[in-house]
Amino acid sequence: MELEGEVREIIYKNELNSYCIAVFETLDGNELTIVGYLPFINIGDTLKVMGKMVEHQEYGEQFKVETFEKMMPQSMEALERYLANGTIKGIGPATAKKIIETFGEDTINIFKFEPTKLAQIKGITRDKAIEISQSFVENWEVWQIVGFLDKFGIGPQSAETIYKKLGINAIDEIQANPYILVDLVNKVNFNQIDKMALDIGMEYNNEKRIRSGIKHALILSTYNGHCAVIYENLLKFVNELLRVNEEEIEDVLINMKVKEELVIEERENEEWVYLQAYYQAEKNIAEKLITLDQYTNIKKIDRFKKELELFEEKTNIELSDEQKEAITAINDHNVCVITGGPGTGKTTIIKTIIDLYKHNEMKPVLCAPTGRAAKRMTETTGEEAKTLHRLLEIGSIVANDTQNVNTSLSVAPIDADIIIVDEMSMVDVFLMNYLCKAIYNGTKLILVGDTDQLPSVGPGNVLKDVIQSETITTITLNKIFRQAAQSKIVINSHRVNEGEHFISKEEMEAEENNYLEDFFYINETDKNKILLQVLSLSGERLKNYGDYDFLKNIQIITPTKKGDLGTKELNRQLQEKINPEDETKKERKFGDSIFREGDRIMQIKNNYEIYWEKREPVFEAGSGIFNGEFGTIQKINNEEKQMQIQFDDEKIAWYAFNELEQIEHAYAITVHKGQGSEFDVVIMVVGPSAPMLLTRNLLYTGMTRAKKLLIMIGNKNVIDFMIQNADNKKRNTGLGFKLRKCIS
């Protein structure tokens, strides 16, 4: 469906992604609301919009824009409004009126072909007239970009990104080489770009085409966490994608290697192909870890055994042999890995190391990959922990765009004698690369994590690769401590990790162990009944059972966002249950969500600039709210278009309405979002989902989020499938090989 008309009012515009809600007047004089991604749009613009009418449950009928074209205004009144809206440099409302009065129907031709005539208007010099004309023509060029890119299957949201990178000549550059779009935009439709390129005359065996096909193939593999692809597999994929012979592909591969766009690494009788940044990140990590480990142990504590004995006496903590081995290894080596599941004493080791090194007037620095993980580290150790991004001061410089990573980015060196990184399984190769660059030789580095949890969202498998390389001292903690061994949460987590089912009533009776009643499983297959169980437990049932309050103690987790038991639907239902609509509570609609005062929310991306304050116990101010931080909406001010949120660590921040894409409801979250966090009570919903999500390590990761109580609700057949599904899809990486090569 197509409509033509004029933008009369912009109700809302997100400056970050150009999502817009606007009042649109069609040529026949009807007004309607249009919504969608509308970059470069201003009041007074004339558009041809393509899309469909939709019915919004609260705001009624709207036109959802899929793509659009900017057009020259169709009337003198519309042209005057366009010129007056501030888009054209040097023209305001008064000047726009004078131009229309002077040149009338000829106004556009004057701008484009006879700009010096604009100097007839009082206040416009000849030079200014030329500047105004250039601004007008530049805006005209920008208008064409959205419609032009739509032919390549690239929507308006990405059009603005491309324009920022290529500038005013974007269309010319893309027409000369459509494959440049593969370098500029994540997850483009390569086949559509390829078809357009061939249609305009690009030859099948053109080097630009083959190069782009190779890069597209390598980028595709990184979306699954891989860092490299086997040479023969790459040739086969690109051959089938482009239908050119392998000799021509190999010639381009050689040229790309010469230009350092990619690297071909020989290992284990196979050739592996990397994009340059991925290879360099692995190489940097391997060289730095081995350099650190082999450097003189200048931070070693003398009389360490005696100091450890004194620590045990002072704290009344009896360390296990495994824990003593780990702590001694940290003192004896510059780089160590401590790994183990829940209840195996990793936190006690960290606390002991902190105490010993501080006692010897050395500075420990604690960090973790996410805000929530850093907060938990602070709570369990009593020592401040930072996110890796904040510690390294890399902030928003490091984008999520893994196609254009700068592995040589300068980072701030870390002032520390010993650095302890928790939740290492979540750290990808690029973040690890930046960390390694920031560590002084002589500083100790301790990597702590559980390799059986979910791997990093980004590429690589750093913790597992380091351990399997057998080049870095690694202590694996297997003993479950007596107190933890009484927890059915801990026992069942370990059983699941070993491919076994939950401990049965008969097994517990036979063991005569005084198990804690901290784990319950509700076997239910009906989705509606599962949902009713979740809603019931979230209300009075758990309140009566253990005085648990949903907003303080309870977290719902699920494998997926989609479906009847995904986070989107669960959040909608739980909001209605926990924080229903109330005339005393203000609301703000954003996309498909309604944010309401009292809502539980989560920050879903790092924002390094946002200002915050703490008012208790003493006033404190700073900047930065990070991915994974939880909070509650305190106030919504529709007049000032802002929202006040108090986060769990007492930070208070103000969000403009155009920043609400950074938050989402957090009554229910995915297991991936919960990784690195712990909650008093976890209700884990397990329903049918995509097989790629129904894995043993996802189930294990979800279960280990619970501290005091874990309630699992779901289909026994699905849980059985997850326990048996240990296929974690091995990631193609070369960090282990490079580590071994560094010491050979």
XYZ file of C-alpha atoms in Angstrom, residues 16-704:
689
model
C 19.746 6.829 17.963
C 17.869 4.627 15.507
C 15.454 7.082 13.783
C 12.288 5.262 14.879
C 9.522 7.803 14.374
C 5.865 8.419 15.182
C 4.422 11.238 13.080
C 1.194 12.846 11.929
C 0.896 12.483 8.142
C -1.513 14.419 5.924
C -2.301 12.657 2.659
C -2.862 14.488 -0.648
C -6.630 14.215 -0.200
C -6.424 16.001 3.178
C -6.831 13.004 5.525
C -4.621 12.825 8.617
C -3.243 9.575 10.043
C -0.426 8.374 12.272
C 2.604 6.788 10.609
C 5.196 4.739 12.525
C 8.523 3.206 11.482
C 12.206 3.923 10.883
C 12.306 7.333 9.161
C 15.822 8.799 9.020
C 16.353 12.266 7.515
C 12.676 13.193 8.079
C 11.518 16.615 9.284
C 8.235 18.485 9.649
C 7.138 19.739 6.236
C 8.698 16.892 4.248
C 6.660 15.388 1.408
C 6.838 11.580 1.355
C 5.658 8.561 -0.542
C 5.338 5.893 2.167
C 5.008 2.164 1.505
C 3.636 -0.184 4.140
C 0.350 -1.349 5.639
C -2.382 -0.254 8.007
C -2.229 -1.890 11.451
C -4.504 -1.745 14.462
C -2.775 -0.790 17.710
C -4.577 -2.030 20.818
C -4.230 1.338 22.570
C -3.751 3.978 19.851
C -5.996 2.540 17.168
C -5.302 2.539 13.435
C -1.774 3.406 12.283
C 0.207 3.136 9.049
C 3.333 1.026 9.571
C 6.040 2.271 7.183
C 8.248 -0.395 5.614
C 10.112 2.016 3.348
C 9.625 5.489 1.910
C 10.749 8.044 -0.646
C 11.188 11.746 -0.054
C 9.584 13.869 -2.738
C 9.634 17.509 -3.697
C 6.748 19.374 -2.024
C 3.651 19.351 -4.222
C 2.342 22.854 -3.380
C 3.775 26.278 -2.636
C 2.455 26.062 0.944
C 4.157 22.678 1.452
C 7.400 23.948 -0.112
C 7.401 26.948 2.223
C 6.884 24.694 5.254
C 9.752 22.496 4.079
C 12.142 25.427 3.583
C 11.150 26.849 6.978
C 11.779 23.669 9.005
C 15.504 24.333 9.502
C 16.804 21.580 7.202
C 18.379 24.014 4.708
C 21.240 25.970 6.270
C 20.674 29.722 6.206
C 16.890 29.623 5.775
C 14.367 30.244 8.535
C 10.583 30.852 8.371
C 10.861 34.547 7.367
C 13.405 33.897 4.604
C 11.407 30.900 3.337
C 8.320 33.106 2.984
C 10.269 35.740 1.032
C 11.751 33.111 -1.330
C 8.336 31.642 -2.140
C 6.810 35.101 -2.623
C 9.670 36.103 -4.957
C 10.142 32.981 -7.097
C 6.860 31.061 -6.754
C 6.638 27.993 -9.015
C 10.231 28.515 -10.159
C 11.706 28.187 -6.628
C 13.139 24.669 -7.009
C 14.812 25.472 -10.343
C 16.359 28.565 -8.751
C 17.850 26.444 -5.974
C 19.200 23.813 -8.349
C 20.267 25.755 -11.444
C 20.372 29.526 -10.751
C 21.351 29.887 -7.078
C 22.840 33.366 -7.428
C 19.325 34.748 -7.999
C 18.654 34.016 -4.311
C 20.794 37.099 -3.604
C 17.754 39.167 -4.665
C 16.335 38.370 -1.219
C 17.331 40.933 1.405
C 19.886 39.443 3.792
C 21.219 36.822 1.322
C 24.635 37.593 -0.180
C 25.945 35.916 -3.308
C 28.210 33.591 -1.262
C 25.366 32.748 1.099
C 23.105 32.016 -1.870
C 25.594 29.439 -3.168
C 25.853 27.869 0.314
C 22.055 27.644 0.544
C 21.907 26.018 -2.888
C 24.583 23.464 -1.932
C 22.680 22.613 1.253
C 19.469 22.161 -0.754
C 21.167 19.872 -3.304
C 22.859 17.824 -0.565
C 19.508 17.256 1.097
C 18.079 16.231 -2.257
C 20.827 13.583 -2.554
C 20.111 12.297 0.943
C 16.446 11.886 0.005
C 17.365 9.299 -2.608
C 19.333 6.998 -0.297
C 16.452 5.273 1.496
C 14.623 4.363 -1.713
C 17.870 3.346 -3.399
C 18.938 0.990 -0.588
C 15.488 -0.561 -0.357
C 16.306 -2.279 -3.667
C 19.071 -4.134 -1.828
C 16.801 -5.263 0.988
C 18.352 -2.696 3.348
C 15.836 -0.834 5.467
C 15.713 2.823 6.484
C 17.401 2.143 9.852
C 20.628 0.992 8.147
C 20.375 3.693 5.462
C 21.364 6.367 7.964
C 24.390 4.311 9.093
C 25.545 3.927 5.491
C 25.114 7.634 4.807
C 27.209 8.524 7.862
C 30.018 6.264 6.612
C 29.966 7.123 2.911
C 28.633 10.679 2.950
C 26.990 12.594 0.142
C 28.430 10.338 -2.582
C 26.969 7.171 -1.039
C 24.766 6.290 -4.018
C 27.583 6.748 -6.552
C 29.939 4.575 -4.498
C 27.356 1.829 -4.067
C 26.442 1.887 -7.759
C 30.116 1.507 -8.642
C 30.481 -1.413 -6.205
C 27.276 -2.703 -4.544
C 29.354 -5.210 -2.571
C 30.645 -2.388 -0.388
C 27.381 -2.874 1.545
C 28.714 -6.202 2.892
C 31.495 -4.230 4.602
C 29.144 -1.603 6.023
C 26.034 -3.373 7.325
C 25.607 -6.332 9.659
C 23.562 -9.292 8.426
C 22.806 -7.979 4.953
C 20.989 -10.104 2.367
C 24.005 -11.008 0.256
C 21.965 -12.755 -2.430
C 19.894 -9.633 -3.005
C 22.976 -7.404 -3.220
C 24.581 -9.931 -5.561
C 21.525 -9.997 -7.838
C 21.452 -6.203 -8.062
C 25.172 -6.098 -8.851
C 24.804 -8.694 -11.610
C 21.764 -6.865 -12.980
C 23.789 -3.666 -13.429
C 26.500 -5.540 -15.309
C 28.952 -6.876 -12.704
C 30.690 -9.957 -14.137
C 30.421 -13.286 -12.313
C 34.172 -13.584 -11.842
C 34.778 -9.934 -10.945
C 37.308 -9.750 -8.103
C 35.069 -7.391 -6.085
C 32.267 -9.957 -6.246
C 34.452 -12.868 -5.188
C 36.115 -10.853 -2.414
C 32.721 -9.881 -1.055
C 31.472 -13.474 -1.208
C 34.515 -14.637 0.777
C 34.069 -11.935 3.402
C 30.341 -12.649 3.636
C 31.066 -16.342 4.266
C 33.599 -15.572 7.003
C 31.282 -13.055 8.687
C 28.412 -15.580 8.631
C 30.555 -18.050 10.570
C 31.303 -15.500 13.296
C 27.581 -15.160 14.075
C 27.840 -18.715 15.445
C 30.845 -17.848 17.610
C 33.518 -19.116 15.220
C 36.765 -17.244 14.640
C 37.939 -19.191 11.589
C 36.787 -21.500 8.786
C 38.548 -24.520 7.247
C 40.004 -23.513 3.877
C 38.328 -26.309 1.886
C 34.933 -25.616 3.475
C 35.254 -21.920 2.627
C 36.090 -22.721 -1.004
C 33.091 -25.030 -1.274
C 30.694 -22.514 0.307
C 31.834 -19.601 -1.858
C 31.803 -21.802 -4.960
C 28.153 -22.721 -4.323
C 27.265 -19.129 -3.375
C 28.811 -17.409 -6.405
C 28.982 -20.220 -8.991
C 32.573 -19.430 -9.963
C 35.386 -21.961 -10.124
C 37.623 -22.597 -7.134
C 40.802 -21.456 -8.904
C 39.369 -17.943 -9.236
C 38.323 -17.971 -5.556
C 41.828 -19.063 -4.546
C 43.378 -16.222 -6.566
C 41.239 -13.689 -4.674
C 42.059 -15.352 -1.354
C 45.757 -14.869 -2.118
C 45.181 -11.189 -2.954
C 43.188 -10.666 0.242
C 45.984 -12.325 2.199
C 48.583 -10.037 0.585
C 46.423 -7.006 1.456
C 46.138 -8.332 5.056
C 42.355 -8.543 4.877
C 42.532 -12.149 6.010
C 45.028 -14.682 7.375
C 45.492 -18.336 6.450
C 46.865 -20.315 9.374
C 48.247 -23.831 9.075
C 47.585 -26.030 12.073
C 47.008 -29.701 12.720
C 47.405 -30.552 9.006
C 44.614 -28.148 8.069
C 44.432 -24.602 6.757
C 42.146 -22.180 8.608
C 41.020 -18.854 7.166
C 40.481 -15.830 9.444
C 39.369 -12.275 8.942
C 42.395 -10.229 9.993
C 40.862 -8.832 13.216
C 39.908 -12.280 14.558
C 43.355 -13.722 13.912
C 45.069 -10.708 15.436
C 42.909 -10.852 18.570
C 43.816 -14.508 19.185
C 47.486 -13.843 18.457
C 47.589 -10.860 20.831
C 45.955 -12.870 23.633
C 48.268 -15.860 23.244
C 51.460 -13.805 23.143
C 50.454 -11.649 26.097
C 49.331 -14.530 28.332
C 52.590 -16.405 27.756
C 54.654 -13.208 28.215
C 52.859 -12.461 31.479
C 53.230 -16.014 32.729
C 56.935 -16.246 31.933
C 57.783 -12.813 33.373
C 59.649 -12.601 36.688
C 57.255 -13.324 39.578
C 57.748 -9.927 41.228
C 54.404 -10.012 43.091
C 55.097 -13.262 44.900
C 54.460 -13.211 48.655
C 57.365 -14.550 50.721
C 56.696 -16.982 53.596
C 53.409 -17.688 51.848
C 52.615 -20.964 53.603
C 52.953 -19.300 57.014
C 50.785 -16.354 55.922
C 48.101 -18.741 54.704
C 48.083 -20.555 58.044
C 47.740 -17.243 59.888
C 44.856 -16.282 57.600
C 43.003 -19.496 58.424
C 43.503 -18.908 62.143
C 42.382 -15.279 61.935
C 39.259 -15.934 59.846
C 38.396 -19.344 61.304
C 38.113 -20.649 57.720
C 39.312 -24.171 57.025
C 40.478 -24.300 53.420
C 40.334 -27.579 51.510
C 43.432 -29.086 49.907
C 42.057 -28.050 46.490
C 41.614 -24.470 47.634
C 45.102 -24.334 49.155
C 46.509 -25.729 45.914
C 44.730 -22.998 43.935
C 45.849 -20.189 46.266
C 49.442 -21.458 46.281
C 49.412 -21.738 42.473
C 48.333 -18.097 42.235
C 51.292 -17.093 44.379
C 53.717 -19.268 42.397
C 52.582 -18.238 38.906
C 51.736 -14.970 37.196
C 48.740 -16.347 35.299
C 46.287 -18.923 36.682
C 42.868 -20.325 35.839
C 40.474 -21.376 38.607
C 37.511 -23.368 37.310
C 34.685 -25.350 38.888
C 30.941 -25.588 39.297
C 28.673 -24.231 42.062
C 29.569 -25.022 45.654
C 33.221 -25.804 44.916
C 34.668 -22.803 46.741
C 35.742 -20.355 44.002
C 34.488 -17.333 45.972
C 36.411 -18.363 49.102
C 39.597 -18.564 47.037
C 39.028 -15.068 45.644
C 38.346 -13.623 49.111
C 41.460 -15.293 50.523
C 43.681 -13.954 47.730
C 42.298 -10.440 48.218
C 42.981 -10.568 51.942
C 46.528 -11.942 51.559
C 47.602 -9.455 48.914
C 46.052 -6.464 50.657
C 47.791 -7.571 53.876
C 51.055 -7.402 51.924
C 50.209 -3.876 50.717
C 49.474 -4.954 47.158
C 46.504 -3.777 45.133
C 43.929 -6.293 43.850
C 41.540 -5.287 41.043
C 38.332 -7.241 40.505
C 36.327 -7.259 37.289
C 33.715 -9.175 35.320
C 32.251 -8.930 31.812
C 28.817 -7.586 32.805
C 27.440 -5.096 35.310
C 25.387 -7.728 37.102
C 28.367 -10.100 37.408
C 30.547 -7.271 38.747
C 27.853 -6.366 41.291
C 27.631 -9.974 42.497
C 31.425 -10.113 42.772
C 31.322 -6.979 44.938
C 28.608 -8.477 47.154
C 30.403 -11.803 47.689
C 33.897 -10.382 48.301
C 33.262 -6.998 49.904
C 35.699 -5.486 47.386
C 34.645 -3.168 44.552
C 34.445 -4.900 41.187
C 34.070 -3.150 37.828
C 32.898 -4.230 34.424
C 35.745 -4.884 32.014
C 34.521 -2.063 29.766
C 34.627 0.447 32.610
C 37.940 -0.837 33.942
C 39.549 -0.549 30.505
C 37.866 2.805 29.817
C 36.982 1.657 26.317
C 33.332 2.641 26.649
C 31.318 3.165 23.516
C 34.482 3.151 21.388
C 34.132 -0.617 21.233
C 30.992 -1.147 19.211
C 29.004 -4.330 18.712
C 29.984 -4.235 15.056
C 32.359 -7.199 14.859
C 32.931 -6.585 11.138
C 35.125 -3.537 11.748
C 36.913 -4.268 15.014
C 40.059 -2.326 15.818
C 42.265 -4.814 17.662
C 45.046 -2.240 18.006
C 42.831 0.203 19.907
C 44.733 1.891 22.729
C 43.365 1.119 26.184
C 44.151 2.571 29.593
C 46.711 0.469 31.529
C 45.392 -1.094 34.722
C 46.967 0.016 37.990
C 47.021 -3.299 39.871
C 49.301 -5.891 41.394
C 46.823 -8.693 40.825
C 43.781 -8.735 38.514
C 40.950 -11.206 39.131
C 38.416 -11.733 36.333
C 35.210 -13.604 37.236
C 32.673 -15.209 34.869
C 35.388 -15.752 32.265
C 33.156 -18.033 30.183
C 31.306 -14.847 29.095
C 34.447 -13.084 27.785
C 34.915 -13.137 23.985
C 38.178 -12.790 22.048
C 37.877 -9.061 21.452
C 37.218 -8.145 25.083
C 40.043 -10.466 26.168
C 42.329 -8.827 23.618
C 41.663 -5.381 25.097
C 42.191 -6.699 28.631
C 45.536 -8.251 27.712
C 46.701 -4.978 26.140
C 46.038 -3.175 29.440
C 48.072 -5.422 31.755
C 51.603 -4.467 32.777
C 54.207 -7.240 32.687
C 54.662 -8.413 36.273
C 50.984 -8.045 37.179
C 49.290 -11.293 38.193
C 46.175 -12.367 36.251
C 43.602 -14.783 37.684
C 40.851 -16.091 35.393
C 37.869 -17.569 37.234
C 34.937 -19.298 35.581
C 32.865 -22.362 34.798
C 33.427 -23.816 31.321
C 30.166 -25.763 31.485
C 28.094 -22.585 31.375
C 27.002 -20.906 28.150
C 29.881 -19.545 26.038
C 30.308 -15.862 25.239
C 27.778 -14.139 23.004
C 30.656 -12.799 20.936
C 33.138 -14.930 18.995
C 35.615 -17.330 20.554
C 35.735 -19.642 23.549
C 38.518 -18.036 25.538
C 38.278 -19.810 28.901
C 37.896 -23.286 27.429
C 40.690 -22.683 24.895
C 43.107 -21.507 27.596
C 42.357 -24.534 29.778
C 42.572 -27.075 26.943
C 45.858 -25.606 25.708
C 47.516 -26.858 28.943
C 49.905 -23.904 28.766
C 48.513 -21.945 31.710
C 48.356 -23.309 35.256
C 44.781 -24.452 35.845
C 43.187 -25.653 39.064
C 39.915 -27.536 38.587
C 37.740 -27.598 41.696
C 35.702 -30.807 41.974
C 34.922 -31.103 45.671
C 31.474 -29.886 46.692
C 31.628 -28.486 50.210
C 29.513 -30.062 52.908
C 27.091 -27.154 53.234
C 26.686 -26.957 49.455
C 26.318 -30.742 49.251
C 23.104 -30.422 51.258
C 21.615 -28.169 48.599
C 19.469 -29.904 46.022
C 20.111 -26.901 43.743
C 23.844 -27.672 43.785
C 23.465 -31.454 43.610
C 20.973 -31.348 40.736
C 23.054 -28.784 38.842
C 26.063 -31.096 39.002
C 23.934 -34.102 38.051
C 22.561 -32.285 35.001
C 26.099 -31.274 34.041
C 27.098 -34.931 34.136
C 24.118 -35.977 31.991
C 22.046 -37.342 34.890
C 18.476 -36.564 35.912
C 17.397 -34.794 39.092
C 17.993 -36.730 42.277
C 14.986 -38.890 43.153
C 13.204 -39.203 46.466
C 14.435 -42.796 46.742
C 18.061 -41.765 46.179
C 17.802 -39.081 48.860
C 16.346 -41.530 51.351
C 19.078 -44.074 50.588
C 21.798 -41.468 51.124
C 20.307 -40.363 54.469
C 21.518 -36.852 53.717
C 19.705 -33.982 55.379
C 18.939 -32.192 52.105
C 17.652 -28.637 52.074
C 14.208 -28.138 50.568
C 15.532 -25.621 48.062
C 14.595 -27.348 44.782
C 11.149 -28.194 43.391
C 10.165 -29.530 39.996
C 6.633 -29.177 38.652
C 6.062 -31.481 35.668
C 3.557 -29.774 33.395
C 3.026 -29.960 29.627
C 0.099 -27.590 29.081
C 1.332 -24.054 28.291
C -1.650 -22.365 29.903
C -1.219 -24.378 33.107
C 2.512 -23.562 33.169
C 1.639 -19.887 32.859
C -0.923 -20.174 35.681
C 1.720 -21.840 37.889
C 4.160 -18.996 37.192
C 1.565 -16.340 37.994
C 0.430 -18.145 41.146
C 3.989 -18.596 42.451
C 4.804 -14.979 41.657
C 2.003 -13.837 43.934
C 0.935 -15.174 47.306
C 2.280 -18.748 47.133
C 5.952 -17.824 47.542
C 5.042 -14.929 49.828
C 3.385 -17.429 52.164
C 6.083 -20.091 51.705
C 9.168 -18.056 52.537
C 8.119 -14.422 52.733
C 9.601 -13.893 49.279
C 8.667 -10.648 47.537
C 8.637 -10.735 43.751
C 10.304 -7.373 43.168
C 13.050 -8.062 45.737
C 13.760 -11.797 45.656
C 12.204 -13.598 42.692
C 13.323 -13.880 39.076
C 11.600 -15.725 36.236
C 13.963 -17.113 33.583
C 13.239 -18.911 30.335
C 15.295 -20.066 27.331
C 13.603 -17.850 24.756
C 12.076 -14.443 24.042
C 9.410 -15.779 21.715
C 6.252 -17.841 22.126
C 3.666 -18.239 24.867
C 6.379 -18.975 27.448
C 8.994 -16.525 26.146
C 10.018 -13.338 27.922
C 7.810 -11.024 25.847
C 4.557 -12.788 26.744
C 5.623 -13.615 30.309
C 6.547 -9.979 30.951
C 3.175 -8.831 29.675
C 1.316 -11.288 31.912
C 3.530 -10.668 34.941
C 3.254 -6.897 34.629
C -0.526 -7.294 34.724
C -0.190 -9.516 37.811
C 2.539 -7.703 39.758
C 2.074 -4.097 38.654
C -1.372 -3.727 37.045
C -2.768 -0.602 35.430
C -3.728 1.956 38.058
C -4.959 5.520 37.626
C -2.419 6.638 40.240
C 0.498 5.283 38.144
C 1.701 7.108 35.061
C 2.602 5.178 31.922
C 4.612 5.631 28.746
C 4.119 3.634 25.565
C 7.297 2.674 23.696
C 7.139 0.317 20.729
C 5.160 -2.739 21.840
C 5.817 -2.082 25.538
C 3.973 -0.034 28.118
C 6.307 1.199 30.835
C 4.544 1.967 34.109
C 5.661 3.465 37.410
C 6.672 0.556 39.637
C 7.798 -1.678 36.750
C 10.833 -3.936 37.072
C 13.260 -3.247 34.223
C 16.697 -4.215 32.966
C 19.279 -2.134 31.107
C 20.024 -4.053 27.889
C 23.002 -2.126 26.495
C 25.996 -0.269 27.883
C 25.461 3.488 28.241
C 28.663 5.161 29.376
C 27.370 8.728 29.312
C 24.120 8.624 31.268
C 24.277 10.631 34.513
C 23.268 9.060 37.848
C 23.149 9.970 41.534
C 23.177 8.064 44.816
C 21.619 9.860 47.747
C 22.152 7.387 50.585
C 24.117 7.026 52.806
C 26.089 9.947 51.319
C 25.595 11.809 48.073
C 27.518 10.393 45.117
C 27.290 11.089 41.386
C 28.765 9.550 38.280
C 28.018 8.311 34.781
C 27.364 4.952 33.171
C 24.615 2.319 33.399
C 25.556 -1.073 32.013
C 24.013 -4.048 30.274
C 22.373 -6.377 32.809
C 21.667 -3.860 35.577
C 18.206 -4.162 37.140
C 16.066 -1.303 38.366
C 12.574 -0.026 39.082
C 10.733 2.823 37.381
C 10.027 5.407 40.066
C 8.512 8.323 38.153
C 7.286 9.083 34.646
C 7.031 12.726 33.636
C 5.090 12.987 30.366
C 5.408 16.773 30.284
C 9.210 16.741 30.449
C 9.370 13.470 28.485
C 11.597 11.651 30.927
C 11.568 8.710 33.304
C 13.324 8.257 36.648
C 14.735 4.795 37.367
C 16.315 3.576 40.586
C 18.718 0.691 40.074
C 19.364 -2.097 42.570
C 22.599 -0.503 43.770
C 20.645 2.692 44.638
C 21.775 4.651 41.566
C 19.056 6.990 40.300
C 19.116 7.935 36.601
C 16.839 9.934 34.307
C 15.990 8.575 30.864
C 14.603 10.736 28.088
C 11.743 9.032 26.279
C 13.959 8.648 23.218
C 16.352 6.512 25.302
C 13.807 3.871 26.294
C 15.143 1.391 23.748
C 17.938 0.827 26.289
C 15.601 -0.849 28.780
C 13.084 -3.677 28.763
C 10.796 -5.292 31.310
C 12.606 -7.744 33.574
C 9.868 -9.659 35.368
C 11.075 -12.471 33.096
C 14.485 -12.635 31.404
C 16.272 -15.144 29.174
C 18.869 -17.514 30.618
C 21.475 -15.703 28.510
C 20.562 -12.376 30.147
C 20.715 -13.995 33.583
C 24.199 -15.415 33.109
C 26.610 -13.862 35.581
C 23.778 -13.069 38.016
C 22.363 -14.811 41.067
C 18.873 -14.450 42.537
C 17.403 -15.614 45.841
C 14.553 -17.398 44.067
C 14.534 -18.552 40.453
C 11.445 -19.853 38.697
C 12.754 -21.514 35.536
C 10.185 -22.072 32.810
C 11.049 -24.865 30.374
C 8.717 -25.222 27.423
C 9.070 -26.210 23.766
C 11.599 -24.043 21.952
C 14.138 -24.073 19.133
C 16.459 -27.114 19.513
C 19.514 -24.825 19.447
C 18.331 -23.366 22.768
C 17.458 -26.673 24.419
C 20.958 -27.657 25.492
C 22.473 -29.081 28.634
C 24.670 -26.069 29.284
C 21.693 -23.688 28.996
C 19.742 -25.779 31.529
C 22.795 -25.929 33.811
C 23.412 -22.179 33.501
C 19.781 -21.411 34.362
C 19.733 -23.709 37.384
C 22.920 -22.225 38.827
